[in-house]
Each structure stands twice: as structure tokens, then as C-alpha cells.
Short mmCIF file of C-alpha atoms in Angstrom, two decimals:
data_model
loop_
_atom_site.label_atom_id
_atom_site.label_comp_id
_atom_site.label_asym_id
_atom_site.label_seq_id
_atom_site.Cartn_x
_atom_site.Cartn_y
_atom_site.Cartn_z
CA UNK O 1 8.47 -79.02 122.96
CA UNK O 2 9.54 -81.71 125.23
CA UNK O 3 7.78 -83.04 127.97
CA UNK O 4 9.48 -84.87 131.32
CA UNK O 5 7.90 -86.64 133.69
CA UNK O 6 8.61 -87.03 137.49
CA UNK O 7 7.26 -90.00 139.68
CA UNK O 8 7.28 -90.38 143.70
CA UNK O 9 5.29 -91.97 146.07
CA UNK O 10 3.30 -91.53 149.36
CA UNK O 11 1.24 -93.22 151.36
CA UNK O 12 -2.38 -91.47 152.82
CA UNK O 13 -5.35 -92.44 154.52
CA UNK O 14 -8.80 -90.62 153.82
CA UNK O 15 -12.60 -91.43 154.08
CA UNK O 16 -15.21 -89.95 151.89
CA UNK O 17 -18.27 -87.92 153.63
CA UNK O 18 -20.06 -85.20 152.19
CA UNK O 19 -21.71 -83.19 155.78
CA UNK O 20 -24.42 -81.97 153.36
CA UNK O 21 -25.66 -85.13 152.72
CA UNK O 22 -27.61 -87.44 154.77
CA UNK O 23 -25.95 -90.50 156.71
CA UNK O 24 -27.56 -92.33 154.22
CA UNK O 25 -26.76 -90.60 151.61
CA UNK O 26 -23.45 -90.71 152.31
CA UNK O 27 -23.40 -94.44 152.53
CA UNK O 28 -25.22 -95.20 149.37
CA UNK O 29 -22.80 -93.22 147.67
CA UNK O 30 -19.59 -93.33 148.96
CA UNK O 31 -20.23 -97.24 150.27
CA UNK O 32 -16.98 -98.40 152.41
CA UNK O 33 -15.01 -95.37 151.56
CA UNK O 34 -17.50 -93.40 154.01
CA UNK O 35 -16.01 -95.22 157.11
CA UNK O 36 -14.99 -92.37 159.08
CA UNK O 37 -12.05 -94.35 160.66
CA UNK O 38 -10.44 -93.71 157.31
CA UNK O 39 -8.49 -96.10 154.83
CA UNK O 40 -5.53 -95.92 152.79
CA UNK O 41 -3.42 -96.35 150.00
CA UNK O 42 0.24 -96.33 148.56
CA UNK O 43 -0.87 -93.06 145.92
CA UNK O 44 2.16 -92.76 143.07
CA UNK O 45 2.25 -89.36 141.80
CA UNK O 46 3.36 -88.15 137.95
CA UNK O 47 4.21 -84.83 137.20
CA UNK O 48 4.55 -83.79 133.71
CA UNK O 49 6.02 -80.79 132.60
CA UNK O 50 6.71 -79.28 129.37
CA UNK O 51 8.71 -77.03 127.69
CA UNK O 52 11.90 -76.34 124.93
CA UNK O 53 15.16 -77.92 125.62
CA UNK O 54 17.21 -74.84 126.52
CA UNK O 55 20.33 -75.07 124.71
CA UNK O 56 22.96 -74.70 127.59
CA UNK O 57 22.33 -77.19 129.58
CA UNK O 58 20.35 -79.59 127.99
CA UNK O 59 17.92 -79.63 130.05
CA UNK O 60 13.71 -78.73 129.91
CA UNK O 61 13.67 -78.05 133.53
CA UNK O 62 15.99 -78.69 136.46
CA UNK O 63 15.08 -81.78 137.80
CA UNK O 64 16.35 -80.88 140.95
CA UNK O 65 14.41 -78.18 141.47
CA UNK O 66 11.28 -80.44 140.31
CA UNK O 67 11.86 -82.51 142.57
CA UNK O 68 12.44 -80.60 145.32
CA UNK O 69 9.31 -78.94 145.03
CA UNK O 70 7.20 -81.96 145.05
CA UNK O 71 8.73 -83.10 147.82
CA UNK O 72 8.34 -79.82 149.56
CA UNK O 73 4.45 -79.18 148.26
CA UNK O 74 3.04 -82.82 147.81
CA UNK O 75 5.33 -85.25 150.06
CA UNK O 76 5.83 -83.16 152.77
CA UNK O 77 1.96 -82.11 153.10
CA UNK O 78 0.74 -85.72 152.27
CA UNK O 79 3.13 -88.31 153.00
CA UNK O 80 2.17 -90.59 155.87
CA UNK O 81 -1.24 -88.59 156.84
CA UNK O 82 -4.55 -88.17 157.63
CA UNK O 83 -5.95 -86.00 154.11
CA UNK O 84 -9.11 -85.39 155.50
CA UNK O 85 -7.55 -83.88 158.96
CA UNK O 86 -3.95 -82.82 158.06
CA UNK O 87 -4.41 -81.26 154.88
CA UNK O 88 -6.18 -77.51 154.56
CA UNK O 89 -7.81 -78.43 151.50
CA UNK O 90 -9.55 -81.02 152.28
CA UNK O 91 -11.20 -80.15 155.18
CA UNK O 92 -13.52 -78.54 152.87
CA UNK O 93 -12.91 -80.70 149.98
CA UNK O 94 -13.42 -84.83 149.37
CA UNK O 95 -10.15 -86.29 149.27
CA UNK O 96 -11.02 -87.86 146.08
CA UNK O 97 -8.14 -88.76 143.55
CA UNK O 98 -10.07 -86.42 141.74
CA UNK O 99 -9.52 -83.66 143.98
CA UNK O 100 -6.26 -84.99 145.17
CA UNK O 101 -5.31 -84.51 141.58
CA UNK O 102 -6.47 -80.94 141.38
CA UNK O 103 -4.45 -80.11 144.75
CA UNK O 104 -1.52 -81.02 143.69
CA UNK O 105 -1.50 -79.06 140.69
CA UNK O 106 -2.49 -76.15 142.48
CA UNK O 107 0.30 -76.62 144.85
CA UNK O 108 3.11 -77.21 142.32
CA UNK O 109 1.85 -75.00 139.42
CA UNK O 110 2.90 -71.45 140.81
CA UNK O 111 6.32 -73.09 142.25
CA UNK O 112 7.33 -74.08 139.17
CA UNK O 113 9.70 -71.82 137.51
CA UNK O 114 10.91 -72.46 133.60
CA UNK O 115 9.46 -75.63 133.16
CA UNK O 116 5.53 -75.38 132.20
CA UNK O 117 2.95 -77.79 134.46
CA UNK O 118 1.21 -80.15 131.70
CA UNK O 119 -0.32 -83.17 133.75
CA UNK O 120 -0.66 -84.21 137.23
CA UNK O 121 -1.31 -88.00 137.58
CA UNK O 122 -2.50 -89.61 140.55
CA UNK O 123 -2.35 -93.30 140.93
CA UNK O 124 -4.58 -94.46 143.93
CA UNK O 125 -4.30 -98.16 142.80
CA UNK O 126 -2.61 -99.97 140.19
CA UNK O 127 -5.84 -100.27 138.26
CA UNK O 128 -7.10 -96.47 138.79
CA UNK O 129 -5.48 -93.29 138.25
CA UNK O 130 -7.17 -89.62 137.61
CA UNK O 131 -5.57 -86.60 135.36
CA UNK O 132 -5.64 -83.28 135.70
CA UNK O 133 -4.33 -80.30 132.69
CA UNK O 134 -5.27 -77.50 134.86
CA UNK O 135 -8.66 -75.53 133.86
CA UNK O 136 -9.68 -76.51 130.36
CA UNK Q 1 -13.17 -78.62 136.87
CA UNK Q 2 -12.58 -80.86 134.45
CA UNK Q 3 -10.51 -84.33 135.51
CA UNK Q 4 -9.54 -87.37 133.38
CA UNK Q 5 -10.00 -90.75 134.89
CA UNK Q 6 -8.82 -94.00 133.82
CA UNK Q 7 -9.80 -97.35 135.50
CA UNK Q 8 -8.25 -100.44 134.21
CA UNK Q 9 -10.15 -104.36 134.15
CA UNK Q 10 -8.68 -107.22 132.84
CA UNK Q 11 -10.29 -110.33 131.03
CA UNK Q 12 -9.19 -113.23 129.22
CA UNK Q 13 -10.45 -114.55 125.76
CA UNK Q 14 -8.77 -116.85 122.50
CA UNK Q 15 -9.17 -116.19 119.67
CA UNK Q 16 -7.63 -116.28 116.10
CA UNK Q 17 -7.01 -114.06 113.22
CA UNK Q 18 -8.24 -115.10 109.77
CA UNK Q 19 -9.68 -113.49 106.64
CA UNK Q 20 -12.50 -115.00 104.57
CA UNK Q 21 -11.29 -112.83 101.66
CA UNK Q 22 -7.43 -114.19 101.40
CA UNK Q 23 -5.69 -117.44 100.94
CA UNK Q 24 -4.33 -119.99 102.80
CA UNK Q 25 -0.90 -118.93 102.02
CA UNK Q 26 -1.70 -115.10 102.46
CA UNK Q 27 -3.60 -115.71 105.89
CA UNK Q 28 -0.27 -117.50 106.93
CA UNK Q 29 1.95 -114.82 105.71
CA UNK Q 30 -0.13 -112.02 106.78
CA UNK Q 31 -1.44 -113.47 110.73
CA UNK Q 32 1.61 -115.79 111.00
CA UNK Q 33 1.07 -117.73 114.40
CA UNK Q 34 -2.01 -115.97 114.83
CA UNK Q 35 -3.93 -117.91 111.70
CA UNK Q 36 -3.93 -121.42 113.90
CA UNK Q 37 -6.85 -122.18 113.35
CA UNK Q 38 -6.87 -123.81 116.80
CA UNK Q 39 -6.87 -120.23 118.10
CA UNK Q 40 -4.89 -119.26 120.96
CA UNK Q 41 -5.69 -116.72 124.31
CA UNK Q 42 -4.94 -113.45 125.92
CA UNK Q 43 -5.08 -111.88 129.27
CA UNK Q 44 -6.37 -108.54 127.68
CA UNK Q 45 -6.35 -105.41 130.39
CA UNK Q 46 -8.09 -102.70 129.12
CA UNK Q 47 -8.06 -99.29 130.39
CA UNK Q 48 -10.98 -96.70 130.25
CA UNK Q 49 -10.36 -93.10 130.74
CA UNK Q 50 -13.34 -91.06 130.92
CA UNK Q 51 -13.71 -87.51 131.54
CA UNK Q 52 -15.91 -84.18 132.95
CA UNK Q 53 -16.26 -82.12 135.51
CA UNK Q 54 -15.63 -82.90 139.21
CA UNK Q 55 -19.35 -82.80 140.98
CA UNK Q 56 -18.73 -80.81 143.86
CA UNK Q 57 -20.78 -82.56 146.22
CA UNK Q 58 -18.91 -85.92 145.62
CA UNK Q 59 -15.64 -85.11 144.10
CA UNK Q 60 -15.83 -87.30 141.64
CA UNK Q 61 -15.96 -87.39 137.53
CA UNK Q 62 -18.33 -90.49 137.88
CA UNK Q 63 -19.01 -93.13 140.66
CA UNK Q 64 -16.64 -95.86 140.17
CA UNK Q 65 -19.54 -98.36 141.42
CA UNK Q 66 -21.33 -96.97 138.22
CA UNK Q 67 -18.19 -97.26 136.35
CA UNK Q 68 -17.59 -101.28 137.46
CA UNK Q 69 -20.95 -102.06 137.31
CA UNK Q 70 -21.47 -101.01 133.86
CA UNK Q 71 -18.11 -102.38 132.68
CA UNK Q 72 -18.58 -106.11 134.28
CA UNK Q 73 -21.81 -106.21 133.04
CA UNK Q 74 -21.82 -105.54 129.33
CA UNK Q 75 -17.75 -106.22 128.91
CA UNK Q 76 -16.14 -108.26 131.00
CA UNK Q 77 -19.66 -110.90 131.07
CA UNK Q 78 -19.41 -110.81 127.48
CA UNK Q 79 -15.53 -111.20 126.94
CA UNK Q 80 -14.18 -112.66 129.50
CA UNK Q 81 -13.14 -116.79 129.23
CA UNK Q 82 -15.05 -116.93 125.20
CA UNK Q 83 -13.56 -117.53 122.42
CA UNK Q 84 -13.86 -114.01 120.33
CA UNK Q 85 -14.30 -115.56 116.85
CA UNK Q 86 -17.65 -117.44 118.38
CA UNK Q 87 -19.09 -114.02 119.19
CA UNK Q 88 -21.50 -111.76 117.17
CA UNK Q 89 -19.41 -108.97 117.03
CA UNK Q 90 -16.57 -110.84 115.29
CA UNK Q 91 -19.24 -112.75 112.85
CA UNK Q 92 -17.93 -111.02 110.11
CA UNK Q 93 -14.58 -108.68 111.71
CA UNK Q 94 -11.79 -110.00 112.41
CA UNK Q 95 -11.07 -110.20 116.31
CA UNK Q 96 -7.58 -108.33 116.11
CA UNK Q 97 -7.02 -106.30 119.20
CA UNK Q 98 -7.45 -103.15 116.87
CA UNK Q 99 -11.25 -104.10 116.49
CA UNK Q 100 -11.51 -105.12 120.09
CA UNK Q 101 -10.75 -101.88 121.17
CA UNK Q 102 -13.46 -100.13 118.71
CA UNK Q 103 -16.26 -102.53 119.56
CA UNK Q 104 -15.71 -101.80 123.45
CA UNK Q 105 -15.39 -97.92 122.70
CA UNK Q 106 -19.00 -98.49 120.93
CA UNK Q 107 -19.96 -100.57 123.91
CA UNK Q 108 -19.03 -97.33 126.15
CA UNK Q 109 -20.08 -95.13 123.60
CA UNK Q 110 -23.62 -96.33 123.67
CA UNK Q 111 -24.61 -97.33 127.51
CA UNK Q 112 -22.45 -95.06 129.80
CA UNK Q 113 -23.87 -91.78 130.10
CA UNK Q 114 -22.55 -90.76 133.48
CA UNK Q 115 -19.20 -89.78 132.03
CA UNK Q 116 -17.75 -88.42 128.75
CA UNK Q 117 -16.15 -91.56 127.05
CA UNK Q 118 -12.05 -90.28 125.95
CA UNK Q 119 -10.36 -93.52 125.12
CA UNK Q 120 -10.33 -97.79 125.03
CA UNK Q 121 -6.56 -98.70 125.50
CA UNK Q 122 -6.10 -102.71 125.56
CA UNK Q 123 -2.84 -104.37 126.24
CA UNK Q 124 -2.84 -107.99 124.33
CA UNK Q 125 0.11 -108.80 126.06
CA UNK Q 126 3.43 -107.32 127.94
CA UNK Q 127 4.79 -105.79 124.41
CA UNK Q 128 1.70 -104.38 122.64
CA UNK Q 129 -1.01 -102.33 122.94
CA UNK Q 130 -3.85 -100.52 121.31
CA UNK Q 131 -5.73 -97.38 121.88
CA UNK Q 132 -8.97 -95.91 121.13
CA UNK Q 133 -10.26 -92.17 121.13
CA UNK Q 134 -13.24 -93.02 118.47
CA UNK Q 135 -11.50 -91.26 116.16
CA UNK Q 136 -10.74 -88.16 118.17
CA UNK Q 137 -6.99 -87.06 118.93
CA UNK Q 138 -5.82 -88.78 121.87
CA UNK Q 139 -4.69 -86.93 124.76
CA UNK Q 140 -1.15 -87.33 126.77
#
């Protein structure tokens, strides 16, 4: 088994706000990230995927193909916008890295053809990045 | 679901590696530069990668304020700009980077409790680092 891993970049704003949950709530537990002007970041995104080297070409998966669909799925959807307001699932969902995380796995896992999914990795900062292995 | 997150601090601390139970001559051969006994520092970053299920009502593993708090408190406080050797901890073990990592894992181990503790992973400089999974297989 091999495992190759694909990096790009895009750039978000999101706040987080629970509507359940009191304005105070809210505040205590979400502190500046509940400003509902939003904030951003530069997010860097790694996609892992797994699988045997097929003999012919060398290759686990075709790269292009990879990265085509992560530019179609993930950059496309999330590049230069508005999470909270531009992107269906999280206008139910906390734009979390967390949940960013799971998104984009459940974007890019069915697209994926030959090449298995292994680990999404979002990087919100330099010093904080979440992982996702699909349902454990 | 169940998400993996990994925060990273940084601190800085000397110290210098030197056994008790060898020689002069076998502490130099064995620590090299490291034996001065003069010491010598690091800007250590350590990375903490804990792990559960993403609460629904806050999409999150753990709050990171919990998370920092906890983490400047009991680590950085107590590591950062002290010489290692001088500390408790490293009475009688030898402050390698190897032992660092265990003794913040135990750190973890014992006081957070909002989050499933996976792994310690310090960088001691550019070109080396160490990781942690308290004796668990690591995950990649």
C-alpha cells in the first residue's frame, strides 16, 4: 500500500453561532469567532489517498484526476467565500475545521475513483490543523 | 463523528544531557556536544493531537480556549525560559527530548479530560523530532 498526498489552498471567511443557543451562550463559547460579520483564514488542505501501485503506469492514483476533483468539490465550493452563507452544508452546520474537515471528505470520497480516501487534513492556521479517516 | 485535532505551542528551555551512571569519557562519547555541562537551549514546538467525537452543538472535538488554557498553564508556565535539568521532573531522567515528550503526554494524560489524548510530537530543532502515542500505535 502506498499512500500520496495532495495539498492546495483557499482562502474562507466564517463565524461560529449555534441559533440554539443563547446570545450568551454563544459568546461564552465561541468568544470572537461568534462575530457575525465573519473572519477568515488562508485554510491549506491535504488529501491523502491510498492504495497499490498499479503496475502500468506507476502510478496509485491519477493525480490529475485528484486534483481535478478537489478543485472541482473543495476549491470551487470554498475558495474566496462566505462558508456560513455560500456553502449548503453549513448553513446547518458550524463551519468548524472540524466540520470543514468532515465536508470535504464527504465531497471528495464518492468522486474518487481507484485511489482509496485515507485522510483529509485541514490547516486553519499554521499552529492548528484537524483530521478526519471517515467514520471510525 | 470522530475528528483528530492537533494544535501546536512552542517554548524555549536549555538544558543538557548527562548520566550519573557513566563516565566522563562515555558521557562525551555518548551526548557529544550535548554533555557541556554549561548546557545549551531549544525553541521546542510541540504539537498535541487529541481526538473524539464532533459535539454537534459546537462542532468541535474540544474548545480550543480549554485546550490553550490548559496547555499554558501546566506546560508552557512550567517549561518555557527554565533550564530542564533544574526541574523536578528531570531530578533523576535525563532531559532528552525523548523524555520531554513522555512527561508532557503524562502531563495531558492526567489533567485534560475534555478530549481523548492521541499523541506529544516535539520538534528540538529544524532536523529532529520526537513523537508520543503513550505507547499506543501512532496514527498517519
Amino acid at each position: 500500500m502506498v499512500y500520496l498526498t495532495r495539498k492546495a489552498e483557499f482562502a474562507a471567511s466564517h463565524y461560529y453561532h449555534n441559533p440554539d443557543l443563547s446570545p450568551e451562550e454563544n459568546r461564552r463559547i465561541f468568544g470572537k469567532c461568534n462575530n457575525p460579520n465573519g473572519h477568515g483564514h488562508n485554510y491549506t488542505l491535504e488529501v491523502t489517498v491510498k492504495g497499490e501501485v498499479d503496475p502500468r503506469s506507476g502510478f496509485v492514483v491519477d493525480l490529475k484526476q485528484l486534483k481535478e476533483t478537489m478543485h472541482t468539490e473543495v476549491l470551487e465550493a470554498m475558495d474566496h467565500r462566505f462558508l456560513n452563507k455560500e456553502v449548503p452544508e453549513f448553513l446547518t452546520r458550524i463551519p468548524t475545521t472540524e466540520n470543514l474537515a468532515i465536508a470535504i471528505w464527504q465531497r471528495l470520497s464518492p468522486k474518487l475513483k481507484a485511489a482509496q480516501l485515507h485522510r483529509v487534513r485541514v490547516y486553519e492556521t499554521g499552529d492548528l490543523f484537524v483530521d478526519f479517516y471517515g467514520e471510525e | 463523528m470522530k475528528a483528530y485535532l492537533t494544535r501546536r505551542y512552542m517554548f524555549s528551555a536549555s538544558h543538557r544531557l548527562h548520566s550519573n551512571d557513566m563516565s566522563t569519557e562515555e558521557n562525551v562519547a555518548t551526548y557529544g556536544k550535548c554533555n557541556n555541562p554549561h548546557g545549551h537551549g531549544h525553541n521546542y514546538v510541540v504539537a498535541i493531537t487529541v481526538s473524539g467525537p464532533v459535539d454537534q452543538s459546537t462542532g468541535m472535538v474540544c474548545n480550543l480556549t480549554d485546550l490553550d488554557g490548559f496547555v499554558q498553564g501546566e506546560i508552557i508556565a512550567r517549561f518555557d525560559i527554565e533550564n530542564l535539568n533544574m526541574l523536578p521532573e528531570f531530578a533523576s531522567v535525563i532531559p532528552s527530548t525523548e523524555n520531554l515528550c513522555t512527561v508532557i503526554h503524562d502531563i495531558l494524560q492526567r489533567g485534560f479530560t475534555q478530549a481523548h489524548l492521541e499523541m506529544v510530537r516535539i520538534q528540538e530543532t529544524m532536523m529532529n523530532s520526537f513523537e508520543y502515542a503513550g505507547g499506543g500505535a501512532m496514527k498517519f
